[in-house]
Amino acid sequence: MVATGFASFDTTVDKSNRLLREIEDAYGWPKERRKQSYAALRSVLHHLRDRLPVDEAVQFGAQLPTLLRGVYYDGWKPAETPVKMNGEEFLRRVREDFPYAIHGDTEQLVRTVLQALRRHVSEGEWKDLKARMPASLASMIP
């Protein structure tokens, strides 16, 4: 655990690192590849956020650890959302934002990130997220 001397900072850093470790563990990446797990998480979060209506994007963001909430909202333009995209377009956008080579395909990467996120979001919010997606994208959401 990181010790900043401020309990709420320590907690959000710990929760964020735990989520990144879950992504790394799923891929068998060592901690030295933390930049990759972060890039995967960031890309998936941004495109989920952009696909959601503003009210749902805010509700989903509220479930994230404070540190990751900042990542989630970074660069967001609510007036330009939701961006209509199907599953194929979503995968294309994630791949364009993820600068690393991966084993498997982009869909596997997205499913891995979503599985890790699911453990950090309430069941009700997860169901809302899935319900707001087109069928081609909802099928990737665990």
PDB file of C-alpha atoms in Angstrom, residues 8-109:
ATOM      1  CA  SER A   8      -8.470   8.784   1.614  1.00  0.00           C
ATOM      2  CA  PHE A   9      -5.550   9.195  -0.825  1.00  0.00           C
ATOM      3  CA  ASP A  10      -3.983   5.948   0.381  1.00  0.00           C
ATOM      4  CA  THR A  11      -7.321   4.160  -0.079  1.00  0.00           C
ATOM      5  CA  THR A  12      -7.927   5.387  -3.636  1.00  0.00           C
ATOM      6  CA  VAL A  13      -4.376   4.555  -4.711  1.00  0.00           C
ATOM      7  CA  ASP A  14      -4.734   1.085  -3.171  1.00  0.00           C
ATOM      8  CA  LYS A  15      -8.104   0.437  -4.880  1.00  0.00           C
ATOM      9  CA  SER A  16      -6.785   1.692  -8.227  1.00  0.00           C
ATOM     10  CA  ASN A  17      -3.670  -0.478  -7.995  1.00  0.00           C
ATOM     11  CA  ARG A  18      -5.818  -3.484  -7.092  1.00  0.00           C
ATOM     12  CA  LEU A  19      -7.916  -3.028 -10.231  1.00  0.00           C
ATOM     13  CA  LEU A  20      -4.797  -2.668 -12.396  1.00  0.00           C
ATOM     14  CA  ARG A  21      -3.323  -5.820 -10.795  1.00  0.00           C
ATOM     15  CA  GLU A  22      -6.492  -7.742 -11.676  1.00  0.00           C
ATOM     16  CA  ILE A  23      -5.990  -6.828 -15.337  1.00  0.00           C
ATOM     17  CA  GLU A  24      -2.298  -7.771 -15.144  1.00  0.00           C
ATOM     18  CA  ASP A  25      -3.059 -11.074 -13.439  1.00  0.00           C
ATOM     19  CA  ALA A  26      -5.603 -11.983 -16.117  1.00  0.00           C
ATOM     20  CA  TYR A  27      -2.933 -11.486 -18.778  1.00  0.00           C
ATOM     21  CA  GLY A  28       0.003 -12.799 -16.765  1.00  0.00           C
ATOM     22  CA  TRP A  29       1.701  -9.414 -17.051  1.00  0.00           C
ATOM     23  CA  PRO A  30       4.299  -8.585 -14.398  1.00  0.00           C
ATOM     24  CA  LYS A  31       3.928  -5.352 -12.403  1.00  0.00           C
ATOM     25  CA  GLU A  32       6.559  -3.824 -14.705  1.00  0.00           C
ATOM     26  CA  ARG A  33       3.862  -3.728 -17.389  1.00  0.00           C
ATOM     27  CA  ARG A  34       1.634  -1.461 -15.298  1.00  0.00           C
ATOM     28  CA  LYS A  35       1.594   1.085 -18.130  1.00  0.00           C
ATOM     29  CA  GLN A  36      -0.170  -1.491 -20.300  1.00  0.00           C
ATOM     30  CA  SER A  37      -2.855  -2.309 -17.752  1.00  0.00           C
ATOM     31  CA  TYR A  38      -3.384   1.417 -17.204  1.00  0.00           C
ATOM     32  CA  ALA A  39      -3.634   2.090 -20.960  1.00  0.00           C
ATOM     33  CA  ALA A  40      -6.157  -0.730 -21.373  1.00  0.00           C
ATOM     34  CA  LEU A  41      -8.275   0.478 -18.464  1.00  0.00           C
ATOM     35  CA  ARG A  42      -8.140   4.101 -19.619  1.00  0.00           C
ATOM     36  CA  SER A  43      -9.153   3.267 -23.175  1.00  0.00           C
ATOM     37  CA  VAL A  44     -12.087   1.083 -22.150  1.00  0.00           C
ATOM     38  CA  LEU A  45     -13.272   3.612 -19.555  1.00  0.00           C
ATOM     39  CA  HIS A  46     -13.167   6.504 -22.020  1.00  0.00           C
ATOM     40  CA  HIS A  47     -15.108   4.703 -24.708  1.00  0.00           C
ATOM     41  CA  LEU A  48     -17.688   3.361 -22.256  1.00  0.00           C
ATOM     42  CA  ARG A  49     -18.126   6.891 -20.897  1.00  0.00           C
ATOM     43  CA  ASP A  50     -18.503   8.336 -24.385  1.00  0.00           C
ATOM     44  CA  ARG A  51     -21.102   5.727 -25.369  1.00  0.00           C
ATOM     45  CA  LEU A  52     -23.297   6.363 -22.332  1.00  0.00           C
ATOM     46  CA  PRO A  53     -25.888   9.113 -21.951  1.00  0.00           C
ATOM     47  CA  VAL A  54     -24.534  11.864 -19.668  1.00  0.00           C
ATOM     48  CA  ASP A  55     -26.625  10.913 -16.623  1.00  0.00           C
ATOM     49  CA  GLU A  56     -25.606   7.266 -16.842  1.00  0.00           C
ATOM     50  CA  ALA A  57     -21.943   8.177 -17.439  1.00  0.00           C
ATOM     51  CA  VAL A  58     -21.992  10.236 -14.242  1.00  0.00           C
ATOM     52  CA  GLN A  59     -23.660   7.457 -12.249  1.00  0.00           C
ATOM     53  CA  PHE A  60     -21.096   4.938 -13.487  1.00  0.00           C
ATOM     54  CA  GLY A  61     -18.194   7.313 -12.778  1.00  0.00           C
ATOM     55  CA  ALA A  62     -19.381   7.790  -9.207  1.00  0.00           C
ATOM     56  CA  GLN A  63     -18.725   4.080  -8.589  1.00  0.00           C
ATOM     57  CA  LEU A  64     -15.027   4.317  -9.458  1.00  0.00           C
ATOM     58  CA  PRO A  65     -12.221   4.931  -6.958  1.00  0.00           C
ATOM     59  CA  THR A  66     -11.502   8.671  -6.777  1.00  0.00           C
ATOM     60  CA  LEU A  67      -8.185   8.380  -8.608  1.00  0.00           C
ATOM     61  CA  LEU A  68      -9.729   6.417 -11.489  1.00  0.00           C
ATOM     62  CA  ARG A  69     -12.677   8.790 -11.564  1.00  0.00           C
ATOM     63  CA  GLY A  70     -10.210  11.491 -12.617  1.00  0.00           C
ATOM     64  CA  VAL A  71      -8.908   9.240 -15.401  1.00  0.00           C
ATOM     65  CA  TYR A  72     -12.479   8.472 -16.442  1.00  0.00           C
ATOM     66  CA  TYR A  73     -13.476  12.127 -16.746  1.00  0.00           C
ATOM     67  CA  ASP A  74     -10.209  13.315 -18.310  1.00  0.00           C
ATOM     68  CA  GLY A  75     -10.984  14.923 -21.665  1.00  0.00           C
ATOM     69  CA  TRP A  76     -14.738  14.268 -21.457  1.00  0.00           C
ATOM     70  CA  LYS A  77     -17.026  16.475 -23.526  1.00  0.00           C
ATOM     71  CA  PRO A  78     -20.540  15.792 -22.199  1.00  0.00           C
ATOM     72  CA  ALA A  79     -22.146  17.907 -24.924  1.00  0.00           C
ATOM     73  CA  GLU A  80     -20.771  15.453 -27.499  1.00  0.00           C
ATOM     74  CA  THR A  81     -22.170  12.317 -25.871  1.00  0.00           C
ATOM     75  CA  PRO A  82     -23.480   9.770 -26.270  1.00  0.00           C
ATOM     76  CA  VAL A  83     -21.397   8.721 -29.240  1.00  0.00           C
ATOM     77  CA  LYS A  84     -23.298   6.101 -31.198  1.00  0.00           C
ATOM     78  CA  MET A  85     -21.102   3.063 -31.799  1.00  0.00           C
ATOM     79  CA  ASN A  86     -21.707  -0.620 -32.130  1.00  0.00           C
ATOM     80  CA  GLY A  87     -19.461  -3.338 -30.718  1.00  0.00           C
ATOM     81  CA  GLU A  88     -17.153  -3.385 -33.734  1.00  0.00           C
ATOM     82  CA  GLU A  89     -16.677   0.390 -33.625  1.00  0.00           C
ATOM     83  CA  PHE A  90     -16.076   0.259 -29.863  1.00  0.00           C
ATOM     84  CA  LEU A  91     -13.348  -2.366 -30.328  1.00  0.00           C
ATOM     85  CA  ARG A  92     -11.751  -0.338 -33.122  1.00  0.00           C
ATOM     86  CA  ARG A  93     -11.617   2.770 -30.953  1.00  0.00           C
ATOM     87  CA  VAL A  94     -10.146   0.890 -27.982  1.00  0.00           C
ATOM     88  CA  ARG A  95      -7.489  -0.668 -30.221  1.00  0.00           C
ATOM     89  CA  GLU A  96      -6.554   2.733 -31.672  1.00  0.00           C
ATOM     90  CA  ASP A  97      -6.031   4.083 -28.153  1.00  0.00           C
ATOM     91  CA  PHE A  98      -4.083   1.069 -26.856  1.00  0.00           C
ATOM     92  CA  PRO A  99      -0.487   1.390 -28.097  1.00  0.00           C
ATOM     93  CA  TYR A 100       0.771  -2.063 -27.032  1.00  0.00           C
ATOM     94  CA  ALA A 101       0.821  -5.493 -28.630  1.00  0.00           C
ATOM     95  CA  ILE A 102      -1.367  -8.062 -26.892  1.00  0.00           C
ATOM     96  CA  HIS A 103      -1.949 -11.789 -26.975  1.00  0.00           C
ATOM     97  CA  GLY A 104      -5.393 -12.506 -28.314  1.00  0.00           C
ATOM     98  CA  ASP A 105      -7.585  -9.852 -29.812  1.00  0.00           C
ATOM     99  CA  THR A 106      -9.009  -6.522 -28.720  1.00  0.00           C
ATOM    100  CA  GLU A 107     -12.254  -8.132 -27.638  1.00  0.00           C
ATOM    101  CA  GLN A 108     -10.349 -10.287 -25.154  1.00  0.00           C
ATOM    102  CA  LEU A 109      -8.629  -7.169 -23.807  1.00  0.00           C
TER     103      LEU A 109
END
